[in-house]
CSV table of C-alpha atoms and ligand atoms in Angstrom, one decimal:
chain,number,residue,atom,x,y,z
Y,1,UNK,CA,0.0,0.0,0.0
Y,2,UNK,CA,1.6,3.2,-1.1
Y,3,UNK,CA,2.0,5.6,1.8
Y,4,UNK,CA,0.3,8.9,1.7
Y,5,UNK,CA,3.5,10.7,0.7
Y,6,UNK,CA,3.9,8.6,-2.5
Y,7,UNK,CA,0.3,9.2,-3.7
Y,8,UNK,CA,0.2,12.2,-6.0
Y,9,UNK,CA,-2.3,14.7,-5.0
Y,10,UNK,CA,-5.4,15.0,-7.5
Y,11,UNK,CA,-4.6,18.5,-8.7
Y,12,UNK,CA,-1.1,17.3,-9.7
Y,13,UNK,CA,-2.4,14.5,-12.1
Y,14,UNK,CA,-1.4,15.3,-15.7
Y,15,UNK,CA,-4.0,14.5,-18.3
Y,16,UNK,CA,-2.5,13.5,-21.6
Y,17,UNK,CA,-4.6,13.4,-24.8
Y,18,UNK,CA,-5.0,9.9,-26.3
Y,19,UNK,CA,-2.7,9.4,-29.2
Y,20,UNK,CA,-4.5,6.4,-30.7
Y,21,UNK,CA,-7.7,4.4,-30.3
Y,22,UNK,CA,-7.9,1.5,-27.9
Y,23,UNK,CA,-10.4,-1.4,-27.3
Y,24,UNK,CA,-13.6,-1.9,-29.2
Y,25,UNK,CA,-13.7,1.8,-29.9
Y,26,UNK,CA,-11.6,0.8,-32.9
Y,27,UNK,CA,-14.3,-1.2,-34.6
Y,28,UNK,CA,-15.6,1.5,-36.9
Y,29,UNK,CA,-12.0,2.2,-38.1
Y,30,UNK,CA,-11.6,-1.4,-39.0
Y,31,UNK,CA,-14.8,-1.2,-41.1
Y,32,UNK,CA,-13.7,2.0,-42.8
Y,33,UNK,CA,-10.2,0.6,-43.6
Y,34,UNK,CA,-11.7,-2.7,-44.9
Y,35,UNK,CA,-14.2,-0.8,-47.1
Y,36,UNK,CA,-11.5,1.5,-48.5
Y,37,UNK,CA,-9.4,-1.5,-49.3
Y,38,UNK,CA,-12.2,-3.3,-51.0
Y,39,UNK,CA,-13.4,-0.2,-52.9
Y,40,UNK,CA,-17.1,0.7,-53.5
Y,41,UNK,CA,-19.5,-0.2,-56.3
Y,42,UNK,CA,-22.4,1.8,-57.4
Y,43,UNK,CA,-24.8,1.0,-60.3
Y,44,UNK,CA,-27.0,3.7,-61.8
Y,45,UNK,CA,-29.7,3.2,-64.4
Y,46,UNK,CA,-30.7,6.2,-66.5
Y,47,UNK,CA,-34.0,6.0,-68.1
Y,48,UNK,CA,-35.1,8.8,-70.4
Y,49,UNK,CA,-35.7,9.8,-74.0
Y,50,UNK,CA,-32.9,10.1,-76.5
Y,51,UNK,CA,-31.2,13.5,-76.2
Y,52,UNK,CA,-32.8,14.4,-72.8
Y,53,UNK,CA,-29.4,14.9,-71.2
Y,54,UNK,CA,-28.6,11.6,-69.5
Y,55,UNK,CA,-24.9,11.4,-70.6
Y,56,UNK,CA,-24.3,15.0,-69.8
Y,57,UNK,CA,-25.7,14.7,-66.3
Y,58,UNK,CA,-23.6,11.6,-65.5
Y,59,UNK,CA,-20.5,13.4,-66.7
Y,60,UNK,CA,-21.4,16.5,-64.6
Y,61,UNK,CA,-22.1,14.3,-61.6
Y,62,UNK,CA,-18.8,12.5,-61.6
Y,63,UNK,CA,-16.8,15.3,-63.2
Y,64,UNK,CA,-15.7,13.0,-66.1
Y,65,UNK,CA,-15.9,12.9,-69.8
Y,66,UNK,CA,-17.1,9.4,-70.7
Y,67,UNK,CA,-16.8,10.2,-74.4
Y,68,UNK,CA,-19.7,8.5,-76.1
Y,69,UNK,CA,-21.3,8.5,-79.5
Y,70,UNK,CA,-24.6,10.3,-79.7
Y,71,UNK,CA,-27.6,8.0,-79.9
Y,72,UNK,CA,-29.8,7.9,-82.9
Y,73,UNK,CA,-33.6,8.4,-82.8
Y,74,UNK,CA,-34.2,5.6,-85.2
Y,75,UNK,CA,-33.8,2.4,-83.2
Y,76,UNK,CA,-36.6,-0.2,-83.9
Y,77,UNK,CA,-36.6,-1.2,-80.2
Y,78,UNK,CA,-35.4,0.0,-76.8
Y,79,UNK,CA,-31.9,-1.1,-75.8
Y,80,UNK,CA,-29.5,-0.6,-73.0
Y,81,UNK,CA,-25.9,0.8,-73.1
Y,82,UNK,CA,-23.8,-0.5,-70.2
Y,83,UNK,CA,-20.5,0.9,-69.2
Y,84,UNK,CA,-18.4,0.2,-66.1
Y,85,UNK,CA,-15.8,2.8,-65.0
Y,86,UNK,CA,-13.1,2.6,-62.3
Y,87,UNK,CA,-13.0,6.1,-60.6
Y,88,UNK,CA,-10.8,7.3,-57.8
Y,89,UNK,CA,-11.0,10.3,-55.5
Y,90,UNK,CA,-8.1,10.6,-53.0
Y,91,UNK,CA,-7.8,7.0,-51.7
Y,92,UNK,CA,-11.4,6.0,-52.4
Y,93,UNK,CA,-12.0,3.7,-55.4
Y,94,UNK,CA,-15.4,3.5,-57.0
Y,95,UNK,CA,-16.5,1.0,-59.5
Y,96,UNK,CA,-19.3,2.8,-61.3
Y,97,UNK,CA,-21.7,1.1,-63.7
Y,98,UNK,CA,-23.9,3.3,-65.8
Y,99,UNK,CA,-26.7,1.7,-67.7
Y,100,UNK,CA,-28.5,4.0,-70.1
Y,101,UNK,CA,-31.6,3.5,-72.3
Y,102,UNK,CA,-31.2,3.8,-76.0
Y,103,UNK,CA,-34.1,4.6,-78.2
Y,104,UNK,CA,-36.5,5.0,-75.3
Y,105,UNK,CA,-39.7,6.7,-76.3
Y,106,UNK,CA,-38.8,6.6,-80.0
Y,107,UNK,CA,-41.0,3.7,-80.9
Y,108,UNK,CA,-44.7,3.8,-81.9
Y,109,UNK,CA,-45.5,0.9,-79.7
Y,110,UNK,CA,-44.7,2.3,-76.2
Y,111,UNK,CA,-45.9,-0.8,-74.4
Y,112,UNK,CA,-42.7,-2.7,-75.3
Y,113,UNK,CA,-40.4,0.1,-74.1
Y,114,UNK,CA,-40.3,-0.9,-70.5
Y,115,UNK,CA,-39.7,-4.6,-71.0
Y,116,UNK,CA,-35.9,-4.5,-71.7
Y,117,UNK,CA,-35.5,-2.3,-68.6
Y,118,UNK,CA,-37.5,-4.7,-66.3
Y,119,UNK,CA,-35.7,-7.7,-67.8
Y,120,UNK,CA,-32.3,-6.1,-67.2
Y,121,UNK,CA,-33.1,-5.4,-63.5
Y,122,UNK,CA,-34.4,-8.9,-63.0
Y,123,UNK,CA,-31.4,-10.4,-64.7
Y,124,UNK,CA,-29.0,-8.7,-62.2
Y,125,UNK,CA,-31.1,-10.0,-59.3
Y,126,UNK,CA,-31.1,-13.5,-60.8
Y,127,UNK,CA,-27.3,-13.4,-61.2
Y,128,UNK,CA,-26.9,-12.4,-57.5
Y,129,UNK,CA,-29.3,-15.2,-56.4
Y,130,UNK,CA,-27.4,-17.8,-58.4
Y,131,UNK,CA,-24.2,-16.7,-56.7
Y,132,UNK,CA,-25.9,-16.9,-53.3
Y,133,UNK,CA,-27.2,-20.4,-54.1
Y,134,UNK,CA,-23.7,-21.7,-55.1
Y,135,UNK,CA,-21.9,-24.0,-52.6
Y,136,UNK,CA,-18.7,-22.1,-53.3
Y,137,UNK,CA,-19.6,-18.5,-53.2
Y,138,UNK,CA,-17.2,-15.8,-54.1
Y,139,UNK,CA,-18.7,-12.6,-52.8
Y,140,UNK,CA,-15.2,-11.0,-52.6
Y,141,UNK,CA,-14.6,-11.1,-56.3
Y,142,UNK,CA,-18.2,-11.0,-57.3
Y,143,UNK,CA,-19.2,-7.9,-59.2
Y,144,UNK,CA,-22.6,-7.0,-57.8
Y,145,UNK,CA,-24.4,-5.5,-60.8
Y,146,UNK,CA,-27.8,-5.0,-59.1
Y,147,UNK,CA,-29.2,-1.5,-59.9
Y,148,UNK,CA,-29.0,0.8,-56.8
Y,149,UNK,CA,-30.8,3.8,-58.3
Y,150,UNK,CA,-32.8,4.6,-61.3
Y,151,UNK,CA,-32.6,8.2,-62.4
Y,152,UNK,CA,-35.8,8.8,-64.3
Y,153,UNK,CA,-35.5,11.7,-66.7
Y,154,UNK,CA,-38.8,13.6,-67.2
Y,155,UNK,CA,-39.2,15.9,-70.2
Y,156,UNK,CA,-39.4,19.5,-69.2
Y,157,UNK,CA,-42.8,19.9,-70.8
Y,158,UNK,CA,-44.3,21.9,-67.9
Y,159,UNK,CA,-47.6,20.0,-68.4
Y,160,UNK,CA,-47.7,16.5,-67.0
Y,161,UNK,CA,-46.0,13.1,-67.1
Y,162,UNK,CA,-46.4,11.1,-70.4
Y,163,UNK,CA,-48.2,7.8,-70.3
Y,164,UNK,CA,-44.9,6.1,-71.0
Y,165,UNK,CA,-43.4,7.6,-67.9
Y,166,UNK,CA,-46.2,6.4,-65.7
Y,167,UNK,CA,-46.2,2.9,-67.3
Y,168,UNK,CA,-42.5,2.4,-66.9
Y,169,UNK,CA,-42.3,3.8,-63.4
Y,170,UNK,CA,-45.2,1.6,-62.3
Y,171,UNK,CA,-43.5,-1.5,-63.7
Y,172,UNK,CA,-40.1,-0.9,-62.0
Y,173,UNK,CA,-41.1,0.8,-58.7
Y,174,UNK,CA,-41.0,-2.4,-56.8
Y,175,UNK,CA,-37.6,-3.4,-58.3
Y,176,UNK,CA,-35.5,-0.3,-58.0
Y,177,UNK,CA,-35.1,3.0,-56.1
Y,178,UNK,CA,-36.6,5.6,-58.5
Y,179,UNK,CA,-35.3,9.2,-58.3
Y,180,UNK,CA,-37.4,11.3,-60.6
Y,181,UNK,CA,-35.6,14.2,-62.3
Y,182,UNK,CA,-36.9,17.0,-64.4
Y,183,UNK,CA,-34.3,17.1,-67.2
Y,184,UNK,CA,-33.0,20.3,-68.8
Y,185,UNK,CA,-34.6,22.4,-66.1
Y,186,UNK,CA,-33.1,25.5,-67.6
Y,187,UNK,CA,-35.7,25.4,-70.3
Y,188,UNK,CA,-38.6,26.0,-67.9
Y,189,UNK,CA,-39.3,29.2,-65.8
Y,190,UNK,CA,-39.1,29.2,-62.0
Y,191,UNK,CA,-42.9,29.6,-61.6
Y,192,UNK,CA,-43.8,26.9,-64.1
Y,193,UNK,CA,-41.2,24.6,-62.5
Y,194,UNK,CA,-42.9,24.7,-59.0
Y,195,UNK,CA,-46.3,24.0,-60.6
Y,196,UNK,CA,-44.8,21.2,-62.7
Y,197,UNK,CA,-43.1,19.6,-59.7
Y,198,UNK,CA,-46.4,19.6,-57.8
Y,199,UNK,CA,-48.3,18.2,-60.8
Y,200,UNK,CA,-45.8,15.4,-61.2
Y,201,UNK,CA,-45.9,14.5,-57.5
Y,202,UNK,CA,-49.7,14.4,-57.6
Y,203,UNK,CA,-49.7,12.2,-60.7
Y,204,UNK,CA,-47.2,9.8,-59.1
Y,205,UNK,CA,-49.4,9.6,-56.0
Y,206,UNK,CA,-52.6,9.1,-58.0
Y,207,UNK,CA,-51.0,6.2,-59.8
Y,208,UNK,CA,-49.6,4.7,-56.6
Y,209,UNK,CA,-46.0,4.9,-57.9
Y,210,UNK,CA,-43.4,4.5,-55.2
Y,211,UNK,CA,-40.4,6.7,-55.6
Y,212,UNK,CA,-37.3,6.7,-53.4
Y,213,UNK,CA,-37.7,8.4,-50.0
Y,214,UNK,CA,-34.5,9.7,-48.4
Y,215,UNK,CA,-34.4,8.1,-44.9
Y,216,UNK,CA,-35.2,10.5,-42.0
Y,217,UNK,CA,-34.5,8.0,-39.1
Y,218,UNK,CA,-30.9,9.0,-38.7
Y,219,UNK,CA,-30.9,12.3,-36.8
Y,220,UNK,CA,-27.6,13.5,-38.3
Y,221,UNK,CA,-29.1,13.7,-41.8
Y,222,UNK,CA,-32.8,13.7,-41.0
Y,223,UNK,CA,-33.3,17.4,-41.6
Y,224,UNK,CA,-31.3,17.4,-44.8
Y,225,UNK,CA,-33.2,14.4,-46.1
Y,226,UNK,CA,-36.7,15.6,-45.2
Y,227,UNK,CA,-36.0,18.8,-47.1
Y,228,UNK,CA,-34.6,16.7,-50.0
Y,229,UNK,CA,-37.9,14.7,-50.1
Y,230,UNK,CA,-39.8,17.9,-50.4
Y,231,UNK,CA,-37.8,19.0,-53.4
Y,232,UNK,CA,-38.6,15.8,-55.4
Y,233,UNK,CA,-38.6,15.6,-58.4
Y,234,UNK,CA,-35.2,17.3,-58.6
Y,235,UNK,CA,-34.9,19.8,-61.4
Y,236,UNK,CA,-31.4,19.3,-62.9
Y,237,UNK,CA,-29.2,20.9,-65.5
Y,238,UNK,CA,-26.1,19.2,-66.8
Y,239,UNK,CA,-23.1,20.8,-68.5
Y,240,UNK,CA,-19.4,20.2,-68.7
Y,241,UNK,CA,-18.7,23.7,-70.1
Y,242,UNK,CA,-16.7,26.1,-68.0
Y,243,UNK,CA,-18.2,29.6,-68.1
Y,244,UNK,CA,-16.8,32.8,-66.6
Y,245,UNK,CA,-18.9,34.4,-63.9
Y,246,UNK,CA,-17.2,37.5,-62.4
Y,247,UNK,CA,-13.7,36.3,-61.7
Y,248,UNK,CA,-14.5,32.7,-61.3
Y,249,UNK,CA,-14.9,29.9,-63.8
Y,250,UNK,CA,-18.0,27.8,-63.1
Y,251,UNK,CA,-19.7,24.9,-64.8
Y,252,UNK,CA,-22.8,26.2,-66.5
Y,253,UNK,CA,-24.7,27.0,-69.6
Y,254,UNK,CA,-24.2,30.4,-71.2
Y,255,UNK,CA,-27.3,32.1,-72.7
Y,256,UNK,CA,-27.6,35.5,-74.4
Y,257,UNK,CA,-29.3,36.8,-71.2
Y,258,UNK,CA,-27.0,35.2,-68.6
Y,259,UNK,CA,-25.4,32.1,-67.2
Y,260,UNK,CA,-27.1,29.2,-65.6
Y,261,UNK,CA,-24.7,27.9,-63.0
Y,262,UNK,CA,-25.1,24.1,-62.6
Y,263,UNK,CA,-23.7,24.2,-59.0
Y,264,UNK,CA,-25.8,27.2,-57.8
Y,265,UNK,CA,-28.6,25.9,-55.7
Y,266,UNK,CA,-30.8,28.9,-56.6
Y,267,UNK,CA,-30.5,28.0,-60.3
Y,268,UNK,CA,-31.3,24.2,-60.1
Y,269,UNK,CA,-31.2,21.1,-57.9
Y,270,UNK,CA,-28.0,19.6,-59.3
Y,271,UNK,CA,-26.1,20.0,-56.0
Y,272,UNK,CA,-29.0,18.5,-54.1
Y,273,UNK,CA,-28.9,15.5,-56.4
Y,274,UNK,CA,-25.2,15.1,-56.1
Y,275,UNK,CA,-25.2,15.4,-52.3
Y,276,UNK,CA,-28.1,13.0,-52.0
Y,277,UNK,CA,-26.6,10.4,-54.3
Y,278,UNK,CA,-23.0,10.5,-53.4
Y,279,UNK,CA,-22.6,12.1,-50.0
Y,280,UNK,CA,-25.6,11.2,-47.9
Y,281,UNK,CA,-27.6,8.3,-49.3
Y,282,UNK,CA,-25.5,6.0,-51.4
Y,283,UNK,CA,-25.3,3.4,-48.6
Y,284,UNK,CA,-29.0,3.7,-48.0
Y,285,UNK,CA,-29.7,3.2,-51.7
Y,286,UNK,CA,-27.6,0.1,-51.7
Y,287,UNK,CA,-29.2,-1.2,-48.5
Y,288,UNK,CA,-32.7,-0.6,-49.9
Y,289,UNK,CA,-31.7,-2.5,-53.0
Y,290,UNK,CA,-30.6,-5.4,-51.0
Y,291,UNK,CA,-33.1,-5.6,-48.2
Y,292,UNK,CA,-36.2,-4.5,-50.0
Y,293,UNK,CA,-36.1,-4.9,-53.8
Y,294,UNK,CA,-33.7,-7.9,-54.0
Y,295,UNK,CA,-35.5,-9.6,-51.0
Y,296,UNK,CA,-38.8,-9.3,-52.8
Y,297,UNK,CA,-37.3,-10.9,-56.0
Y,298,UNK,CA,-35.6,-13.6,-53.9
Y,299,UNK,CA,-38.9,-14.5,-52.1
Y,300,UNK,CA,-40.7,-14.7,-55.4
Y,301,UNK,CA,-38.0,-16.9,-57.0
Y,302,UNK,CA,-37.6,-19.3,-54.0
Y,303,UNK,CA,-41.4,-19.7,-53.8
Y,304,UNK,CA,-41.5,-20.5,-57.5
Y,305,UNK,CA,-38.8,-23.1,-57.0
Y,306,UNK,CA,-41.1,-24.7,-54.3
Y,307,UNK,CA,-39.4,-23.5,-51.2
Y,308,UNK,CA,-41.5,-22.5,-48.2
Y,309,UNK,CA,-40.9,-21.6,-44.5
Y,310,UNK,CA,-44.1,-23.4,-43.2
Y,311,UNK,CA,-45.8,-26.6,-44.3
Y,312,UNK,CA,-49.6,-26.9,-45.1
Y,313,UNK,CA,-50.3,-27.4,-41.4
Y,314,UNK,CA,-48.6,-24.0,-40.7
Y,315,UNK,CA,-45.8,-25.8,-38.9
Y,316,UNK,CA,-42.2,-24.8,-39.7
Y,317,UNK,CA,-40.8,-27.0,-42.4
Y,318,UNK,CA,-37.1,-27.8,-42.7
Y,319,UNK,CA,-35.0,-27.5,-45.8
Y,320,UNK,CA,-34.4,-31.3,-45.7
Y,321,UNK,CA,-38.1,-32.0,-45.7
Y,322,UNK,CA,-38.7,-29.6,-48.6
Y,323,UNK,CA,-35.9,-31.2,-50.5
Y,324,UNK,CA,-37.2,-34.7,-49.9
Y,325,UNK,CA,-40.7,-33.7,-50.9
Y,326,UNK,CA,-39.4,-32.1,-54.0
Y,327,UNK,CA,-37.3,-35.1,-54.8
Y,328,UNK,CA,-40.3,-37.4,-54.4
Y,329,UNK,CA,-42.4,-35.1,-56.5
Y,330,UNK,CA,-39.8,-35.0,-59.2
Y,331,UNK,CA,-39.3,-38.8,-59.1
Y,332,UNK,CA,-43.1,-39.3,-59.4
Y,333,UNK,CA,-43.3,-36.8,-62.3
Y,334,UNK,CA,-40.4,-38.6,-64.0
Y,335,UNK,CA,-42.2,-41.9,-63.6
Y,336,UNK,CA,-45.4,-40.4,-64.9
Y,337,UNK,CA,-43.6,-39.0,-67.9
Y,338,UNK,CA,-41.8,-42.3,-68.6
Y,339,UNK,CA,-45.1,-44.2,-68.4
Y,340,UNK,CA,-46.7,-41.7,-70.8
Y,341,UNK,CA,-43.7,-41.9,-73.1
Y,342,UNK,CA,-43.9,-45.8,-73.1
Y,343,UNK,CA,-47.6,-45.7,-73.9
Y,344,UNK,CA,-47.1,-43.2,-76.7
Y,345,UNK,CA,-44.3,-45.4,-78.0
Y,346,UNK,CA,-46.4,-48.5,-77.9
Y,347,UNK,CA,-49.3,-46.7,-79.6
Y,348,UNK,CA,-46.9,-45.5,-82.3
Y,349,UNK,CA,-45.6,-49.0,-82.8
Y,350,UNK,CA,-49.2,-50.4,-83.1
Y,351,UNK,CA,-50.1,-47.7,-85.6
Y,352,UNK,CA,-46.9,-48.4,-87.6
Y,353,UNK,CA,-47.6,-52.2,-87.5
Y,354,UNK,CA,-51.2,-51.6,-88.8
Y,355,UNK,CA,-49.9,-49.4,-91.6
Y,356,UNK,CA,-47.3,-52.0,-92.5
Y,357,UNK,CA,-49.9,-54.8,-92.5
Y,358,UNK,CA,-52.1,-52.7,-94.7
Y,359,UNK,CA,-49.3,-52.1,-97.1
Y,360,UNK,CA,-48.3,-55.8,-97.1
Y,361,UNK,CA,-52.0,-56.7,-97.8
Y,362,UNK,CA,-52.1,-54.2,-100.6
Y,363,UNK,CA,-48.8,-55.6,-102.1
Y,364,UNK,CA,-50.1,-59.2,-101.7
Y,365,UNK,CA,-53.4,-58.3,-103.5
Y,366,UNK,CA,-51.4,-56.6,-106.2
Y,367,UNK,CA,-49.1,-59.6,-106.5
Y,368,UNK,CA,-52.1,-62.0,-106.8
Y,369,UNK,CA,-53.7,-59.8,-109.4
Y,370,UNK,CA,-50.5,-59.7,-111.4
Y,371,UNK,CA,-50.0,-63.4,-111.0
Y,372,UNK,CA,-53.5,-64.0,-112.4
Y,373,UNK,CA,-52.9,-61.7,-115.3
Y,374,UNK,CA,-49.7,-63.4,-116.1
Y,375,UNK,CA,-51.3,-66.9,-115.9
Y,376,UNK,CA,-54.0,-65.7,-118.2
Y,377,UNK,CA,-51.4,-64.3,-120.6
Y,378,UNK,CA,-49.5,-67.6,-120.4
Y,379,UNK,CA,-52.6,-69.6,-121.2
Y,380,UNK,CA,-53.4,-67.3,-124.1
Y,381,UNK,CA,-49.9,-67.6,-125.4
Y,382,UNK,CA,-49.9,-71.4,-125.1
Y,383,UNK,CA,-53.2,-71.5,-127.0
Y,384,UNK,CA,-51.7,-69.3,-129.7
Y,385,UNK,CA,-48.6,-71.5,-129.8
Y,386,UNK,CA,-50.7,-74.6,-130.0
Y,387,UNK,CA,-52.6,-73.1,-132.9
Y,388,UNK,CA,-49.4,-72.1,-134.6
Y,389,UNK,CA,-48.0,-75.6,-134.2
Y,390,UNK,CA,-51.1,-77.0,-135.8
Y,391,UNK,CA,-50.8,-74.5,-138.6
Y,392,UNK,CA,-47.1,-75.5,-139.1
Y,393,UNK,CA,-48.1,-79.2,-139.2
Y,394,UNK,CA,-50.8,-78.4,-141.6
Y,395,UNK,CA,-48.4,-76.3,-143.7
Y,396,UNK,CA,-45.8,-79.2,-143.8
Y,397,UNK,CA,-48.6,-81.6,-144.7
Y,398,UNK,CA,-49.7,-79.3,-147.5
Y,399,UNK,CA,-46.1,-78.8,-148.7
Y,400,UNK,CA,-45.5,-82.6,-148.7
Y,401,UNK,CA,-48.7,-83.1,-150.6
Y,402,UNK,CA,-47.8,-80.5,-153.1
Y,403,UNK,CA,-44.3,-81.8,-153.6
Y,404,UNK,CA,-45.5,-85.4,-154.2
Y,405,UNK,CA,-48.1,-84.0,-156.6
Y,406,UNK,CA,-45.3,-82.1,-158.4
Y,407,UNK,CA,-43.1,-85.2,-158.7
Y,408,UNK,CA,-46.0,-87.2,-160.0
Y,409,UNK,CA,-46.7,-84.6,-162.6
Y,410,UNK,CA,-43.1,-84.5,-163.8
Y,411,UNK,CA,-42.8,-88.3,-164.2
Y,412,UNK,CA,-46.1,-88.3,-166.2
Y,413,UNK,CA,-44.6,-85.6,-168.5
Y,414,UNK,CA,-41.4,-87.6,-169.1
Y,415,UNK,CA,-43.4,-90.7,-169.9
Y,416,UNK,CA,-45.4,-88.8,-172.5
B,1,GDP,P1,-28.7,11.7,-74.0
B,1,GDP,O1,-29.0,11.1,-75.3
B,1,GDP,O2,-29.9,11.6,-73.1
B,1,GDP,O3,-27.5,11.0,-73.3
B,1,GDP,O4,-28.4,13.2,-74.1
B,1,GDP,P2,-27.0,14.0,-74.1
B,1,GDP,O5,-26.5,14.1,-72.8
B,1,GDP,O6,-26.2,13.5,-75.2
B,1,GDP,O7,-27.5,15.5,-74.4
B,1,GDP,C1,-28.2,15.9,-75.6
B,1,GDP,C2,-28.1,17.3,-75.9
B,1,GDP,O8,-28.7,18.0,-74.8
B,1,GDP,C3,-26.6,17.8,-75.9
B,1,GDP,O9,-26.5,18.8,-76.9
B,1,GDP,C4,-26.5,18.5,-74.6
B,1,GDP,O10,-25.5,19.6,-74.6
B,1,GDP,C5,-27.8,19.0,-74.3
B,1,GDP,N1,-28.1,19.1,-72.8
B,1,GDP,C6,-27.7,18.2,-71.9
B,1,GDP,N2,-28.1,18.5,-70.7
B,1,GDP,C7,-28.8,19.7,-70.8
B,1,GDP,C8,-29.4,20.6,-69.9
B,1,GDP,O11,-29.5,20.4,-68.7
B,1,GDP,N3,-30.0,21.7,-70.5
B,1,GDP,C9,-30.0,22.0,-71.8
B,1,GDP,N4,-30.5,23.1,-72.2
B,1,GDP,N5,-29.4,21.2,-72.7
B,1,GDP,C10,-28.8,20.1,-72.2
């Protein structure tokens, strides 16, 4: 026990700041380091008419110039252009996949326009499900291509949504996080824009279309996200042009009457979109994709494969039991099919046998007929031959008689 003299008095204790983290306080740092090492993936689907500004907005968002050929308006069907880019900002690596519609809204038959989009989203879910169901899964190397967000570009008509917009959004709203955008918002006046935004939100609600809602349960971003939700659909402008405003160079669009600054929040909602997508809600978008949209697809597919959590008696059912039941069902189905196949085969053989017998009988009849004809011919010929023989004999007889008559006549002449 230290004596009183050795114990330092309270006021003399020196407080040193911690130079490093200790204990389980370090856990978040481990996660951050691991994530930075692995890199991030983010997959965006851009749906909108040709020339509505999809490529320009993606370039403006990521400050890149993914040089691409301009799409034509004359495709016979809607297609998708898929590009994956490896981007880096400081030590953070981002594998960005951008999927853009090609020829969307250019066809007369609008019904078929949404199908390639729905099929693509489902195909990515299916690929992930197949990876999950493998015995040897490789999540570490697996490129997760599920779409995390769909930027839906609405034409700045100032009137209302087109039927194609409503149709497509309705088809994909349970499969992907939809963020509706009013494209080329610089072509619409401020007053009209507010009315247009309200009109769009009304139409979406009337048609029960679910769009992405920024989460407000995390108090650090709740305020920002709830104000973001009020700004939907975001009115965006894209441009990679640098324009001089005062002494600064800014990204914007120069008009005879002034400059629209892309990153000026009083000019358009571009910054809001960028913050929402990249700074505050990228992780939430990915989480929603996995826990809500993919989960729904997974349930649907597993049910279709015959899996269930409870049996007909509402009791939990094990995977083994389902597997055995499915195996038995499959076995019985195989036997049924085999039996049907055998029966069909026997039936075919009987039918073939009957046709062969018919053909054989026909041949036999033909043969008999020919034989009869030939016998009659032979008889006829024999009769003719017999007649000929008789005629020959008659002829020889006549010739002999005439010869003897001739010799008799000659001898009579000589005598005379
Ligand atoms: P995409 O076919 O949808 O990818 O369209 P692009 O990005 O290729 O853009 C088509 C044209 O629209 C280009 O000439 C762009 O300069 C122009 N554009 C793109 N974004 C905007 C915008 O926000 N406002 C205006 N006024 N024009 C834009």
